[in-house]
Amino acid sequence: MNIFRAYNRIMIKHPIKTQCITNACLVATGDIIAQKFIEKQSELLVKRTAKFALFGLVYIGPCISLWYRFLDRSFGRTKQIILKPWQKMIIDQSTFSPAINFFALPILGLMNRKSTNEIVKNIQENYIDIMIASYKIWPAVQIANFYLIPLNYRAIFASMFALIWNSYFTWKLGEKK
């Protein structure tokens, strides 16, 4: 049995758990790429990567998995098949994207034992840049995702594109030592 069939079997049996674990791996990989190729760190900050993996597992993974299910149920009865992906993308980019990116900042701040003032300052300094960068990538990715990808694989499809995003995000928010 090849690895793709095994993964598919697990995805069908446990979609949300599988998406969360996959997301943790991809967020960690994004952080490693950020450290090695963007920040040019000589040594990997393993603790930082582990924190980002945990962040992907318990925050990003569940949020996007459940969000895609919510969107599918919300637009499931729409007869305008051509408009559905566009409607989903607009809702996604106008509500979910700003929220998930905003709440990521204090969550990561708390994980890194930052003070309230440091967390607020981080939001003030980084949130707008993160959203501008987000809007350069995610609307196009989400249109493709909603048009072409079955529900159980949307979080994974987005996570594959998120590898680049995660590299940027973890570099932007990483604890530089």
Short mmCIF file of C-alpha atoms in Angstrom, two decimals:
data_model
loop_
_atom_site.label_atom_id
_atom_site.label_comp_id
_atom_site.label_asym_id
_atom_site.label_seq_id
_atom_site.Cartn_x
_atom_site.Cartn_y
_atom_site.Cartn_z
CA MET A 1 0.00 0.00 0.00
CA ASN A 2 1.47 3.35 -0.92
CA ILE A 3 1.60 6.32 1.41
CA PHE A 4 -1.03 8.31 -0.50
CA ARG A 5 -3.63 5.55 -0.20
CA ALA A 6 -2.88 5.18 3.50
CA TYR A 7 -3.18 8.93 4.00
CA ASN A 8 -6.44 9.00 2.03
CA ARG A 9 -7.84 6.18 4.16
CA ILE A 10 -6.95 8.04 7.36
CA MET A 11 -8.34 11.28 5.92
CA ILE A 12 -11.69 9.62 5.19
CA LYS A 13 -11.86 7.97 8.60
CA HIS A 14 -10.59 10.92 10.70
CA PRO A 15 -10.67 14.07 8.52
CA ILE A 16 -10.32 16.76 11.19
CA LYS A 17 -7.63 14.96 13.20
CA THR A 18 -5.68 14.22 10.02
CA GLN A 19 -5.97 17.83 8.84
CA CYS A 20 -4.80 19.11 12.24
CA ILE A 21 -1.74 16.85 12.33
CA THR A 22 -0.90 17.65 8.70
CA ASN A 23 -1.25 21.35 9.45
CA ALA A 24 1.09 21.05 12.45
CA CYS A 25 3.72 19.45 10.21
CA LEU A 26 3.32 22.11 7.53
CA VAL A 27 3.47 25.02 10.00
CA ALA A 28 6.62 23.51 11.52
CA THR A 29 8.11 23.08 8.04
CA GLY A 30 7.27 26.72 7.27
CA ASP A 31 9.11 27.79 10.41
CA ILE A 32 12.16 25.69 9.51
CA ILE A 33 12.21 27.27 6.04
CA ALA A 34 11.91 30.73 7.63
CA GLN A 35 14.76 30.05 10.04
CA LYS A 36 17.14 28.46 7.56
CA PHE A 37 16.48 30.34 4.32
CA ILE A 38 14.98 33.70 5.29
CA GLU A 39 16.61 34.40 8.66
CA LYS A 40 19.69 32.32 7.77
CA GLN A 41 19.96 30.91 11.31
CA SER A 42 23.01 28.72 11.78
CA GLU A 43 21.18 26.56 14.34
CA LEU A 44 17.56 25.57 14.26
CA LEU A 45 15.52 27.01 17.14
CA VAL A 46 13.76 23.73 17.90
CA LYS A 47 11.66 25.17 20.72
CA ARG A 48 10.30 27.85 18.38
CA THR A 49 9.49 25.25 15.72
CA ALA A 50 7.76 23.07 18.32
CA LYS A 51 5.63 26.04 19.44
CA PHE A 52 4.59 26.73 15.86
CA ALA A 53 3.78 23.03 15.34
CA LEU A 54 1.59 23.10 18.46
CA PHE A 55 -0.01 26.31 17.17
CA GLY A 56 -0.82 24.56 13.86
CA LEU A 57 -2.16 21.50 15.65
CA VAL A 58 -4.47 23.15 18.18
CA TYR A 59 -5.37 26.50 16.56
CA ILE A 60 -4.89 26.70 12.80
CA GLY A 61 -5.74 23.07 11.97
CA PRO A 62 -9.06 22.88 13.83
CA CYS A 63 -10.08 26.40 12.80
CA ILE A 64 -9.62 25.89 9.06
CA SER A 65 -11.02 22.36 9.07
CA LEU A 66 -14.21 23.43 10.83
CA TRP A 67 -14.42 26.66 8.83
CA TYR A 68 -14.45 24.82 5.49
CA ARG A 69 -17.20 22.54 6.78
CA PHE A 70 -19.20 25.55 7.94
CA LEU A 71 -18.82 27.25 4.55
CA ASP A 72 -19.89 24.10 2.73
CA ARG A 73 -23.03 23.77 4.85
CA SER A 74 -23.80 27.49 4.54
CA PHE A 75 -23.61 27.53 0.76
CA GLY A 76 -24.70 23.95 0.12
CA ARG A 77 -28.16 24.85 -1.15
CA THR A 78 -27.12 27.65 -3.51
CA LYS A 79 -28.17 26.79 -7.05
CA GLN A 80 -25.65 29.16 -8.62
CA ILE A 81 -22.70 26.76 -8.77
CA ILE A 82 -20.48 29.26 -10.58
CA LEU A 83 -21.01 31.91 -7.88
CA LYS A 84 -20.61 29.59 -4.87
CA PRO A 85 -16.77 29.60 -4.79
CA TRP A 86 -16.71 33.38 -5.18
CA GLN A 87 -19.22 33.81 -2.36
CA LYS A 88 -17.19 31.49 -0.15
CA MET A 89 -13.96 33.32 -0.97
CA ILE A 90 -15.49 36.73 -0.20
CA ILE A 91 -16.87 35.50 3.14
CA ASP A 92 -13.58 33.73 3.90
CA GLN A 93 -11.42 36.74 3.12
CA SER A 94 -13.66 39.33 4.77
CA THR A 95 -14.37 37.46 8.02
CA PHE A 96 -12.27 34.35 8.65
CA SER A 97 -8.91 35.57 7.36
CA PRO A 98 -8.86 38.78 9.43
CA ALA A 99 -10.06 36.90 12.51
CA ILE A 100 -7.70 33.91 12.34
CA ASN A 101 -4.72 36.17 11.66
CA PHE A 102 -5.70 38.63 14.40
CA PHE A 103 -6.19 35.98 17.10
CA ALA A 104 -2.98 34.22 16.07
CA LEU A 105 -0.97 37.16 17.40
CA PRO A 106 -2.09 37.04 21.06
CA ILE A 107 -2.11 33.23 21.05
CA LEU A 108 1.50 33.13 19.89
CA GLY A 109 2.32 35.94 22.30
CA LEU A 110 0.92 33.94 25.20
CA MET A 111 2.76 30.81 24.03
CA ASN A 112 5.97 32.86 24.11
CA ARG A 113 5.15 34.28 27.56
CA LYS A 114 4.85 37.85 26.31
CA SER A 115 3.28 40.55 28.44
CA THR A 116 -0.03 42.14 27.49
CA ASN A 117 1.81 45.29 26.41
CA GLU A 118 4.18 43.28 24.20
CA ILE A 119 1.24 41.43 22.63
CA VAL A 120 -0.61 44.69 21.91
CA LYS A 121 2.56 46.21 20.43
CA ASN A 122 3.06 43.10 18.25
CA ILE A 123 -0.50 43.40 16.94
CA GLN A 124 -0.01 47.10 16.21
CA GLU A 125 3.31 46.49 14.42
CA ASN A 126 2.46 43.35 12.46
CA TYR A 127 -1.27 42.84 11.86
CA ILE A 128 -1.66 45.22 8.90
CA ASP A 129 1.47 43.84 7.17
CA ILE A 130 0.22 40.29 7.71
CA MET A 131 -3.19 41.12 6.22
CA ILE A 132 -1.67 42.90 3.21
CA ALA A 133 0.55 39.89 2.53
CA SER A 134 -2.42 37.58 3.11
CA TYR A 135 -4.57 39.35 0.51
CA LYS A 136 -1.81 38.98 -2.08
CA ILE A 137 -1.97 35.17 -1.87
CA TRP A 138 -5.15 33.82 -0.34
CA PRO A 139 -8.03 35.06 -2.52
CA ALA A 140 -6.62 33.24 -5.58
CA VAL A 141 -5.75 30.13 -3.56
CA GLN A 142 -9.23 30.02 -2.06
CA ILE A 143 -10.99 30.41 -5.41
CA ALA A 144 -9.04 27.40 -6.73
CA ASN A 145 -9.69 25.57 -3.47
CA PHE A 146 -13.46 26.13 -3.56
CA TYR A 147 -13.79 25.34 -7.28
CA LEU A 148 -11.55 22.29 -7.56
CA ILE A 149 -10.92 20.57 -4.24
CA PRO A 150 -13.28 18.20 -2.36
CA LEU A 151 -14.20 19.31 1.17
CA ASN A 152 -11.99 16.82 3.06
CA TYR A 153 -8.92 18.03 1.17
CA ARG A 154 -9.49 21.80 1.27
CA ALA A 155 -7.58 22.33 4.50
CA ILE A 156 -4.67 20.27 3.14
CA PHE A 157 -4.71 22.08 -0.23
CA ALA A 158 -4.66 25.41 1.57
CA SER A 159 -1.95 24.12 3.90
CA MET A 160 0.28 23.20 0.96
CA PHE A 161 0.07 26.78 -0.27
CA ALA A 162 0.42 27.85 3.33
CA LEU A 163 3.94 26.46 3.37
CA ILE A 164 5.04 29.71 1.72
CA TRP A 165 2.66 31.71 3.90
CA ASN A 166 3.84 29.92 7.05
CA SER A 167 7.43 30.78 6.19
CA TYR A 168 6.49 34.44 5.94
CA PHE A 169 4.21 34.33 8.99
CA THR A 170 6.71 32.57 11.26
CA TRP A 171 9.51 34.84 10.05
CA LYS A 172 7.35 37.91 10.72
CA LEU A 173 6.31 36.69 14.17
CA GLY A 174 9.18 34.39 15.10
CA GLU A 175 11.12 34.95 18.22
CA LYS A 176 14.46 36.07 16.82
CA LYS A 177 17.38 35.21 19.04
#
